[in-house]
mmCIF file of C-alpha atoms and ligand atoms in Angstrom:
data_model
loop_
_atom_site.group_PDB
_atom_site.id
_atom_site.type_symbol
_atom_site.label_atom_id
_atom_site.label_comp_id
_atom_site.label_asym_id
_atom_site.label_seq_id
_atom_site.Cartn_x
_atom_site.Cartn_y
_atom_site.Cartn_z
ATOM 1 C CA UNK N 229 -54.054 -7.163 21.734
ATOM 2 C CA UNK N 230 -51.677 -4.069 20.377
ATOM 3 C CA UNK N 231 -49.843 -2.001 22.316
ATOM 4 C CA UNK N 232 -52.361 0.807 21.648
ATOM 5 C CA UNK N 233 -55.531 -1.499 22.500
ATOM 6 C CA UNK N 234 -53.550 -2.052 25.958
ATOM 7 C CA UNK N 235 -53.330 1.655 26.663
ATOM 8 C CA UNK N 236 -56.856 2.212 25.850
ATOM 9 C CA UNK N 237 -57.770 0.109 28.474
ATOM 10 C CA UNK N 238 -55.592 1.930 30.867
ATOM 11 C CA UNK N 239 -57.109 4.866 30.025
ATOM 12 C CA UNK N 240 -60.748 4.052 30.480
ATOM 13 C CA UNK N 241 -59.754 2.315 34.043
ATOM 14 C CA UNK N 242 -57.708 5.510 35.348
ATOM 15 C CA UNK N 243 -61.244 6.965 33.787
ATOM 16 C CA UNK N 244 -63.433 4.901 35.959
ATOM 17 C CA UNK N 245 -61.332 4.979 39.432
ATOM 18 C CA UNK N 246 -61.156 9.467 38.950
ATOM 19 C CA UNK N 247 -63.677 11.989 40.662
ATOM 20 C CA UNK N 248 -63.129 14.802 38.913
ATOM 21 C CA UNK N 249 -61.803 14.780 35.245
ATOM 22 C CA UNK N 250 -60.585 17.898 33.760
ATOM 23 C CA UNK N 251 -60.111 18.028 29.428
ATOM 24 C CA UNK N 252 -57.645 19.879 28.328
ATOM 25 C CA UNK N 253 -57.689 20.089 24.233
ATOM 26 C CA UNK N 254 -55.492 21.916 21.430
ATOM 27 C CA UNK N 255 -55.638 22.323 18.037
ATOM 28 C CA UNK N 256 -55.558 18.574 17.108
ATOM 29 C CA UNK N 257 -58.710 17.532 18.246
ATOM 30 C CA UNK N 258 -60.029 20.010 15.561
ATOM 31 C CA UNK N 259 -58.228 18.416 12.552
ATOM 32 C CA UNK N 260 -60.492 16.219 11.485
ATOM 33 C CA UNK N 261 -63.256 18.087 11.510
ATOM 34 C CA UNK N 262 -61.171 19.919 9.020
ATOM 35 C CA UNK N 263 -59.291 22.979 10.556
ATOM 36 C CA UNK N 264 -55.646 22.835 10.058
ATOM 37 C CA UNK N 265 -53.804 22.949 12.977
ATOM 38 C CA UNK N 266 -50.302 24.753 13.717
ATOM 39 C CA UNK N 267 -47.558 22.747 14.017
ATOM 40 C CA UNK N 268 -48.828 19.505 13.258
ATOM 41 C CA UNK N 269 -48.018 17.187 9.979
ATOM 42 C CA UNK N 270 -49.934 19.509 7.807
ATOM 43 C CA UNK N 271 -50.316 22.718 10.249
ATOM 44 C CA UNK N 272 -50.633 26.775 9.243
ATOM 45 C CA UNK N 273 -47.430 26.989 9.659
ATOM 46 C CA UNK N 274 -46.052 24.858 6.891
ATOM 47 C CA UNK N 275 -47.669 27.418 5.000
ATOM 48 C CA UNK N 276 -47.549 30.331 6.786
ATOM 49 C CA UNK N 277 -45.005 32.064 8.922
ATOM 50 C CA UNK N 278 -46.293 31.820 12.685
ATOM 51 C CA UNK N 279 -45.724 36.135 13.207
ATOM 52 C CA UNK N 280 -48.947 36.305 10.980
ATOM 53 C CA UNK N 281 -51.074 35.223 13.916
ATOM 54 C CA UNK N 282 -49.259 38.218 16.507
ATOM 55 C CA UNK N 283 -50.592 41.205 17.472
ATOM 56 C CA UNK N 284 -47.317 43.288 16.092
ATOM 57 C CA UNK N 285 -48.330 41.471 13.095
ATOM 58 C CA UNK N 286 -51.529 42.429 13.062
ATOM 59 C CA UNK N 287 -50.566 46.188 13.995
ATOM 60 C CA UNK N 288 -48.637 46.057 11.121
ATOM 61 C CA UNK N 289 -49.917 44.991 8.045
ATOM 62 C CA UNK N 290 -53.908 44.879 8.920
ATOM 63 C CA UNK N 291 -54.761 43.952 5.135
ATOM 64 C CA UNK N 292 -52.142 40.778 5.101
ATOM 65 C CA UNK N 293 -53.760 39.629 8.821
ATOM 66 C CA UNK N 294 -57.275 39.970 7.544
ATOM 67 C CA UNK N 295 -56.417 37.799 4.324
ATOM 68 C CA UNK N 296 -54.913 35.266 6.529
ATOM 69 C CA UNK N 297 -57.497 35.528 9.147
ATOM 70 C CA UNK N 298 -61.106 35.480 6.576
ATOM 71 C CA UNK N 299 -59.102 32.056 4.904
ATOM 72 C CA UNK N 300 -59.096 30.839 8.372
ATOM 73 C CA UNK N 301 -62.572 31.948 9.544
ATOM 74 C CA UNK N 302 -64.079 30.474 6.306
ATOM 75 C CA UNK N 303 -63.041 26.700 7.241
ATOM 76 C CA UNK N 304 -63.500 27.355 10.782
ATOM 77 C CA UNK N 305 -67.331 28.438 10.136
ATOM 78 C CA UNK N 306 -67.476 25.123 8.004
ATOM 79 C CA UNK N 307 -66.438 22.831 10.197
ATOM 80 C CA UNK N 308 -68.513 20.460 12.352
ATOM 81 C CA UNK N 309 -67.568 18.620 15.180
ATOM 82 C CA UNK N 310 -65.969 14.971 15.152
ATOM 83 C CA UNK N 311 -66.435 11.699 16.885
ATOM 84 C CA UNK N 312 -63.797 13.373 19.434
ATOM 85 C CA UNK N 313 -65.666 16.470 20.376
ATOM 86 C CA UNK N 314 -68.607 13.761 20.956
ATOM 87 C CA UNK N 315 -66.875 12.000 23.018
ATOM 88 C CA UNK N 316 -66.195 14.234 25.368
ATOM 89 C CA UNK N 317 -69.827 15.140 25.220
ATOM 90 C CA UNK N 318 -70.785 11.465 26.354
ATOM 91 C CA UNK N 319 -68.209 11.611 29.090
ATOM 92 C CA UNK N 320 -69.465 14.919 30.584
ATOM 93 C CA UNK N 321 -73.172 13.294 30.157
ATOM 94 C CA UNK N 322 -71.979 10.193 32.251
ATOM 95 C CA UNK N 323 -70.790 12.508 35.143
ATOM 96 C CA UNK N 324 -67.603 11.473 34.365
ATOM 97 C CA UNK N 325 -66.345 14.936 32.533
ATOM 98 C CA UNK N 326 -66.226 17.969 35.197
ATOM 99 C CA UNK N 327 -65.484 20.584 32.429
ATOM 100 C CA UNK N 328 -62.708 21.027 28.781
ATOM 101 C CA UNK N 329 -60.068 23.776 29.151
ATOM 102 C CA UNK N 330 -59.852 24.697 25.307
ATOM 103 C CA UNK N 331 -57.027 26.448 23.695
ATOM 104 C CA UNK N 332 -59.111 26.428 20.546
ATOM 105 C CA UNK N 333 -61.009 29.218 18.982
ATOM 106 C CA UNK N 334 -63.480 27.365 16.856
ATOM 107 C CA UNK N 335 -66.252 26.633 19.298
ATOM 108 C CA UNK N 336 -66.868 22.946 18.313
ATOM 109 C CA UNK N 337 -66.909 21.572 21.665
ATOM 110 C CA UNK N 338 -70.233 24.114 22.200
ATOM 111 C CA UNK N 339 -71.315 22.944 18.814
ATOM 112 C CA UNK N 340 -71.138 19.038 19.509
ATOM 113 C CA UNK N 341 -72.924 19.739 22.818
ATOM 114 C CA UNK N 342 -70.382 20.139 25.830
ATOM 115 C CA UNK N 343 -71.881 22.355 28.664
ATOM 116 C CA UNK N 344 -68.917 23.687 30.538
ATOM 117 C CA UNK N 345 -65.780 24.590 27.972
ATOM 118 C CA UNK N 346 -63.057 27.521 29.241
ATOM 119 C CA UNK N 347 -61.688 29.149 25.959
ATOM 120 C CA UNK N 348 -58.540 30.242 27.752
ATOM 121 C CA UNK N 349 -57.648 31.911 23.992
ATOM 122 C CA UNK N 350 -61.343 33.487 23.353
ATOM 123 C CA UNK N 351 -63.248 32.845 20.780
ATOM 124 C CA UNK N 352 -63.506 33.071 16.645
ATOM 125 C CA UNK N 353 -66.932 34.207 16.962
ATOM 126 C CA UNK N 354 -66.318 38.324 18.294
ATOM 127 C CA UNK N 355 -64.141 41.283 17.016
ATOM 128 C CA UNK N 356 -63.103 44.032 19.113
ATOM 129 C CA UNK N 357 -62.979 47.482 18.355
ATOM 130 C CA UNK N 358 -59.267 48.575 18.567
ATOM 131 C CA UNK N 359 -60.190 52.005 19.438
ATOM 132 C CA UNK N 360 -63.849 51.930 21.424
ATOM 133 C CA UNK N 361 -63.609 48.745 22.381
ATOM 134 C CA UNK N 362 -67.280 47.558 21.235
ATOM 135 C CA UNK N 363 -67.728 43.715 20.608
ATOM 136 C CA UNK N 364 -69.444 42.906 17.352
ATOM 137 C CA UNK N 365 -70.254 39.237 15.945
ATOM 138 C CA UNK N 366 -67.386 37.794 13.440
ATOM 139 C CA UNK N 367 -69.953 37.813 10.611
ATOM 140 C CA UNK N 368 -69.639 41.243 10.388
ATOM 141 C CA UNK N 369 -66.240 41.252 9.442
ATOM 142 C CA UNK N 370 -66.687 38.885 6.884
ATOM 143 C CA UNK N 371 -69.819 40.181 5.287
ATOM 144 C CA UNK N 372 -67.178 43.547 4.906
ATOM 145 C CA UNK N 373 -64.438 41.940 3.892
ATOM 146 C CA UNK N 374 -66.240 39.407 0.816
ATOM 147 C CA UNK N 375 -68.240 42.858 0.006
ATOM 148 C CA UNK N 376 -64.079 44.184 -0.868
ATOM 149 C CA UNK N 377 -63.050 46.353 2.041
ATOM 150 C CA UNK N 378 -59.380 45.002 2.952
ATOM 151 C CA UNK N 379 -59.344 45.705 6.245
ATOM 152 C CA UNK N 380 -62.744 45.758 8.714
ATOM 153 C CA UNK N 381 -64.275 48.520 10.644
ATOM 154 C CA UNK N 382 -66.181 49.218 13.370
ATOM 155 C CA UNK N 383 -69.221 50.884 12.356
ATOM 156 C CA UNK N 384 -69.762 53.236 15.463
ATOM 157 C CA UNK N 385 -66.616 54.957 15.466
ATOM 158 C CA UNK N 386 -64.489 53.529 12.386
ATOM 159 C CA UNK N 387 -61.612 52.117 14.085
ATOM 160 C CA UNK N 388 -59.827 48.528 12.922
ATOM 161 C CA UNK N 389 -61.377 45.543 14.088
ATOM 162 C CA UNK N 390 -59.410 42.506 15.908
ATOM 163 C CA UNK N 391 -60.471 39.602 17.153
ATOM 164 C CA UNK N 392 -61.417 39.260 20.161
ATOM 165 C CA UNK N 393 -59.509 35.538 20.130
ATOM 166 C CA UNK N 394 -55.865 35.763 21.643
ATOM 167 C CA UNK N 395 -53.090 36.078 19.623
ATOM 168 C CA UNK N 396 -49.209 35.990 20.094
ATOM 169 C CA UNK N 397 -48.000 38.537 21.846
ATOM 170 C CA UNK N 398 -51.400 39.492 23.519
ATOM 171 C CA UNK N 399 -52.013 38.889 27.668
ATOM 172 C CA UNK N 400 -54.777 35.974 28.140
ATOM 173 C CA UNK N 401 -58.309 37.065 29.766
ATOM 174 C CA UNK N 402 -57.370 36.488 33.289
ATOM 175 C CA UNK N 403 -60.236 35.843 34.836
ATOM 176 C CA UNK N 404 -60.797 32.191 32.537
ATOM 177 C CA UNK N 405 -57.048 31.154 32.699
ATOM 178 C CA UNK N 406 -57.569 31.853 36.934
ATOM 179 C CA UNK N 407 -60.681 29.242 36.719
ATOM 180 C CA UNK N 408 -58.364 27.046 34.074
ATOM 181 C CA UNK N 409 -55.592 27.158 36.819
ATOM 182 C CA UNK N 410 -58.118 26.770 39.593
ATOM 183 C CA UNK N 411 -59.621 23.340 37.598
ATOM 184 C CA UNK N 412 -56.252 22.069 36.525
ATOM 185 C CA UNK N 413 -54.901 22.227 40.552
ATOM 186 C CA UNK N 414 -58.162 20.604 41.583
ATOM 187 C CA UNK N 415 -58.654 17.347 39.408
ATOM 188 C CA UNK N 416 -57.747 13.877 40.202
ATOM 189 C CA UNK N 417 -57.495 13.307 36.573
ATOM 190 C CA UNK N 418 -56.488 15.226 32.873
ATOM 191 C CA UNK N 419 -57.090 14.277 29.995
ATOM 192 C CA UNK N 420 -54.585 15.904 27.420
ATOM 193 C CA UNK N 421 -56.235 15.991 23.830
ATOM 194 C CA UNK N 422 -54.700 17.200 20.303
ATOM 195 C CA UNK N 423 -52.252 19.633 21.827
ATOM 196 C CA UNK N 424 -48.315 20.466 21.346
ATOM 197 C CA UNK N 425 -47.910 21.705 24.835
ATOM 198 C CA UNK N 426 -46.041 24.162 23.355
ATOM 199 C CA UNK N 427 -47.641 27.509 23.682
ATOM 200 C CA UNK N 428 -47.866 28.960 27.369
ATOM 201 C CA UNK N 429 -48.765 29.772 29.596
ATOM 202 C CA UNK N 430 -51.356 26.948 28.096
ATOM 203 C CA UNK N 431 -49.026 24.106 28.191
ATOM 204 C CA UNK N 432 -48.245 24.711 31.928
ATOM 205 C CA UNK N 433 -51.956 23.491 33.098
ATOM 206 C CA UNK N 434 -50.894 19.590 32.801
ATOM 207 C CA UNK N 435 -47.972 20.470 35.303
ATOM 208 C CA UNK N 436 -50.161 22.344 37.839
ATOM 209 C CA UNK N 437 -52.467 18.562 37.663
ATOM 210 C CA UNK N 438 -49.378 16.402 37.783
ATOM 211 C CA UNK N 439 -48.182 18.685 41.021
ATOM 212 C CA UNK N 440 -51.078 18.451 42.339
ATOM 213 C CA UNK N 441 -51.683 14.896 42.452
ATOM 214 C CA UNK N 442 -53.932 14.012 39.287
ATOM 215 C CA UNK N 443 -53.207 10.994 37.075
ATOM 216 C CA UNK N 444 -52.280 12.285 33.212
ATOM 217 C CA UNK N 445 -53.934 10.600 30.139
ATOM 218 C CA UNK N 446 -52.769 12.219 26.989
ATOM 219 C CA UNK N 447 -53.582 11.727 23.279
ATOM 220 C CA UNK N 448 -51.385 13.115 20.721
ATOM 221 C CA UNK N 449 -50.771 12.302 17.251
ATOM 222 C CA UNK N 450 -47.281 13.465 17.804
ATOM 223 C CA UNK N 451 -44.840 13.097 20.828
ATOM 224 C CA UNK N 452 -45.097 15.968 23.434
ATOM 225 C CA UNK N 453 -42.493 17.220 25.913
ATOM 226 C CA UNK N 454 -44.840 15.843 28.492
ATOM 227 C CA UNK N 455 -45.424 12.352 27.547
ATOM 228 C CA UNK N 456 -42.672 10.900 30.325
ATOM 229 C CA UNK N 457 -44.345 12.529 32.620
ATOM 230 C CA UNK N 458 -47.943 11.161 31.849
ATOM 231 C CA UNK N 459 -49.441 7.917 33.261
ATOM 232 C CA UNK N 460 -51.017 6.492 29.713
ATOM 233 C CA UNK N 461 -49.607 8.193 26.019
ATOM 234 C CA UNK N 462 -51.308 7.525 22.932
ATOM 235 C CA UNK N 463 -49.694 8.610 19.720
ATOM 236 C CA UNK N 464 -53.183 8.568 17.329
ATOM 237 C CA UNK N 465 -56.003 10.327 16.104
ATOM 238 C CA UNK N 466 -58.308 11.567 18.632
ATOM 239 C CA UNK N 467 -61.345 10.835 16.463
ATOM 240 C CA UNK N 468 -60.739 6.915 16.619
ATOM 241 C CA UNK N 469 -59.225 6.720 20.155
ATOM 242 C CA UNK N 470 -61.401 8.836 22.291
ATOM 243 C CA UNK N 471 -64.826 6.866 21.199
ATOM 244 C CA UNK N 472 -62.807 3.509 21.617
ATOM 245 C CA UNK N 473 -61.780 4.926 25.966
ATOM 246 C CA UNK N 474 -65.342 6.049 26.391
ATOM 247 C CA UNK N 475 -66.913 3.060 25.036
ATOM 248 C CA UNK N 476 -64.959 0.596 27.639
ATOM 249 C CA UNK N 477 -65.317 3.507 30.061
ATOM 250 C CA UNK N 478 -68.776 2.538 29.565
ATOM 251 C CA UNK N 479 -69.005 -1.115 29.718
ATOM 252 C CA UNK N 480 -68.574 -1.340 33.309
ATOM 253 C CA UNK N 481 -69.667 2.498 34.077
HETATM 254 P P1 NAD D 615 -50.490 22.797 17.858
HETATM 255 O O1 NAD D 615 -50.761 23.030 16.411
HETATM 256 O O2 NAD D 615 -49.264 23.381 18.433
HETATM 257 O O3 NAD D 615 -50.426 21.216 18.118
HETATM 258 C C1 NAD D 615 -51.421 20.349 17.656
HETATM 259 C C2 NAD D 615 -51.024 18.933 18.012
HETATM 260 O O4 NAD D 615 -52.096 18.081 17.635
HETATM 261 C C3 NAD D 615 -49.771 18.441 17.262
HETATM 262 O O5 NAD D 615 -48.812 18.001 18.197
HETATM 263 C C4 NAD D 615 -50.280 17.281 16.391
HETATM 264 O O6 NAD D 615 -49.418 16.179 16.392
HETATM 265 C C5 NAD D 615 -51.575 16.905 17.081
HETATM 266 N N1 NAD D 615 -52.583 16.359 16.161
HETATM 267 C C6 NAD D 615 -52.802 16.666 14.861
HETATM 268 N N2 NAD D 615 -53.852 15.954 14.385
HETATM 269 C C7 NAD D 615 -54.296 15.209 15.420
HETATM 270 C C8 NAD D 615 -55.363 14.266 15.558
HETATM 271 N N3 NAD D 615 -56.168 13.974 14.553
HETATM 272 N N4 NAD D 615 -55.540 13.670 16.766
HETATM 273 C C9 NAD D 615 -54.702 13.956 17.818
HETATM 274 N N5 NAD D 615 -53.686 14.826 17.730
HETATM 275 C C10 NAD D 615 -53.494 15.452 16.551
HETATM 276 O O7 NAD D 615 -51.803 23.245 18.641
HETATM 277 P P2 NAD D 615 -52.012 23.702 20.169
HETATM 278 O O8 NAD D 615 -51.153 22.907 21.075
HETATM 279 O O9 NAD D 615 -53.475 23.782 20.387
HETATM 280 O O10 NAD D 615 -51.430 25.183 20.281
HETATM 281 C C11 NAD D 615 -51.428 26.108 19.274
HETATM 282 C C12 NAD D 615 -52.442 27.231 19.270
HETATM 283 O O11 NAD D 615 -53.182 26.958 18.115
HETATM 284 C C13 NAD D 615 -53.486 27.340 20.310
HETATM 285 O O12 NAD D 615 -53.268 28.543 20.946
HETATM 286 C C14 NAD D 615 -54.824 27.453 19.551
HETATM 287 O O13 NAD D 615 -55.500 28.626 19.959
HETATM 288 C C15 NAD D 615 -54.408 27.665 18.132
HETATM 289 N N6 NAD D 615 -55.188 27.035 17.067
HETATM 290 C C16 NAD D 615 -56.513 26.740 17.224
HETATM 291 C C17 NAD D 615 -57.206 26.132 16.204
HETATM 292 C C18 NAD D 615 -58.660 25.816 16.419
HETATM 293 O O14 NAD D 615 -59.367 26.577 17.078
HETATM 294 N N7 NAD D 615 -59.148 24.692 15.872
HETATM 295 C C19 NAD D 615 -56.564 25.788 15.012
HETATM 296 C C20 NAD D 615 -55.199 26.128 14.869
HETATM 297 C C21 NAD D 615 -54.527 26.739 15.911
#
């Protein structure tokens, strides 16, 4: 048995023994469904210099964010979810899964069937008027934007359009990080997927767990600032691990 095979098994056991599991997922879990993430091996921001994605950015040089953004939104609206986001699914379905904390935009976890998901960074699928402040559907913006208009605009009073999704530089919507924070102090278990643990106030939610007592499982292709202080690391893919933890989660279930 490999090292990894091991630690698979000690995940699905801390699994079993925990009452209330709380998911919290990054960018990673979304790469093999096909959207790049940030800083990974072949991230945005080998491409891209990571001030695109701020709101001083955006404030800036509207045309150059909305280029940036439509490439984005067109692989995002592509993508479908991977044996990951399914797995997560079949652990909420067992009762074992009490609800994902999701720093991603791309609403796959929805999409693949999850009931309970807390976009603490929004979502890809509204724009927000900059100067009324009226919420209209991303498709919208990109209906304008392939019709050759460079930068979108809201059709009731013809200010810019932003997403509504967070970006550097902007305050999270307080009222989901307080329930992320309130979820994260309460479980006896979390389950770190596909995430640097880099951006905050994000990244602190697996300390608030740890503090308060929950065990820490945590999947990462990469090594994380966190790992020493979780109870099983797994440097992989969460596509092939995940279904492997749920599947002995299951034998014995
Ligand atoms: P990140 O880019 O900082 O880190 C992603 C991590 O995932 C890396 O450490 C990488 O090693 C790991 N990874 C890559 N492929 C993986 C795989 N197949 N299996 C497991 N791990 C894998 O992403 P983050 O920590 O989520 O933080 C950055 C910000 O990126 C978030 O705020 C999020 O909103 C935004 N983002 C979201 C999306 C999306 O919605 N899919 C995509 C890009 C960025």
């Amino acid at each position: 048995m490999t090292n990894i095979d091991q630690d698979i098994l000690k995940a699905a056991e801390l699994i079993k023994k925990a009452n209330k599991i709380v998911a919290l997922t990054g960018a990673g879990i979304s790469v093999e469904s096909g959207i790049p993430d940030f800083r990974g091996p072949s991230g945005l921001w080998k491409k891209y210099n990571p001030e695109i994605a701020s709101i001083s950015f955006f404030l800036k040089n509207p045309e150059e964010f909305w280029k940036f953004s439509l490439e984005v939104w067109k692989t995002l609206k592509r993508a479908k979810p991977n044996p990951a986001h399914k797995a997560l699914v079949e652990l909420e379905k067992m009762g074992k899964l009490h609800c994902i904390i999701t720093q991603n935009i791309d609403g796959l976890h929805q999409k693949a069937g999850s009931k309970k998901v807390l976009e603490i960074h929004g979502s890809a699928n509204w724009l927000i008027c900059t100067s009324c402040r009226a919420r209209h559907p991303s498709e919208t913006v990109i209906k304008q934007l392939k019709s050759g208009m460079t930068i979108p605009i809201c059709d009731l009073c013809g200010g810019l359009l932003r997403p509504e999704a967070v970006l550097f530089g902007d305050m999270l919507p307080q009222d989901v990080f307080s329930e992320a924070v309130s979820e994260a102090s309460s479980c006896d278990l979390m389950l770190i997927v596909g995430s640097s643990l880099v951006v905050f106030p994000a990244a602190q939610l697996p300390s608030v767990a740890k503090k308060n007592g929950a065990k820490i499982v945590l999947i990462n292709l990469e090594k994380t600032w966190f790992d020493e202080k979780a109870d099983v690391v797994i440097h992989g893919k969460a596509g092939s691990i995940l279904p492997k933890i749920v599947k002995n989660v299951k034998k014995t279930h």
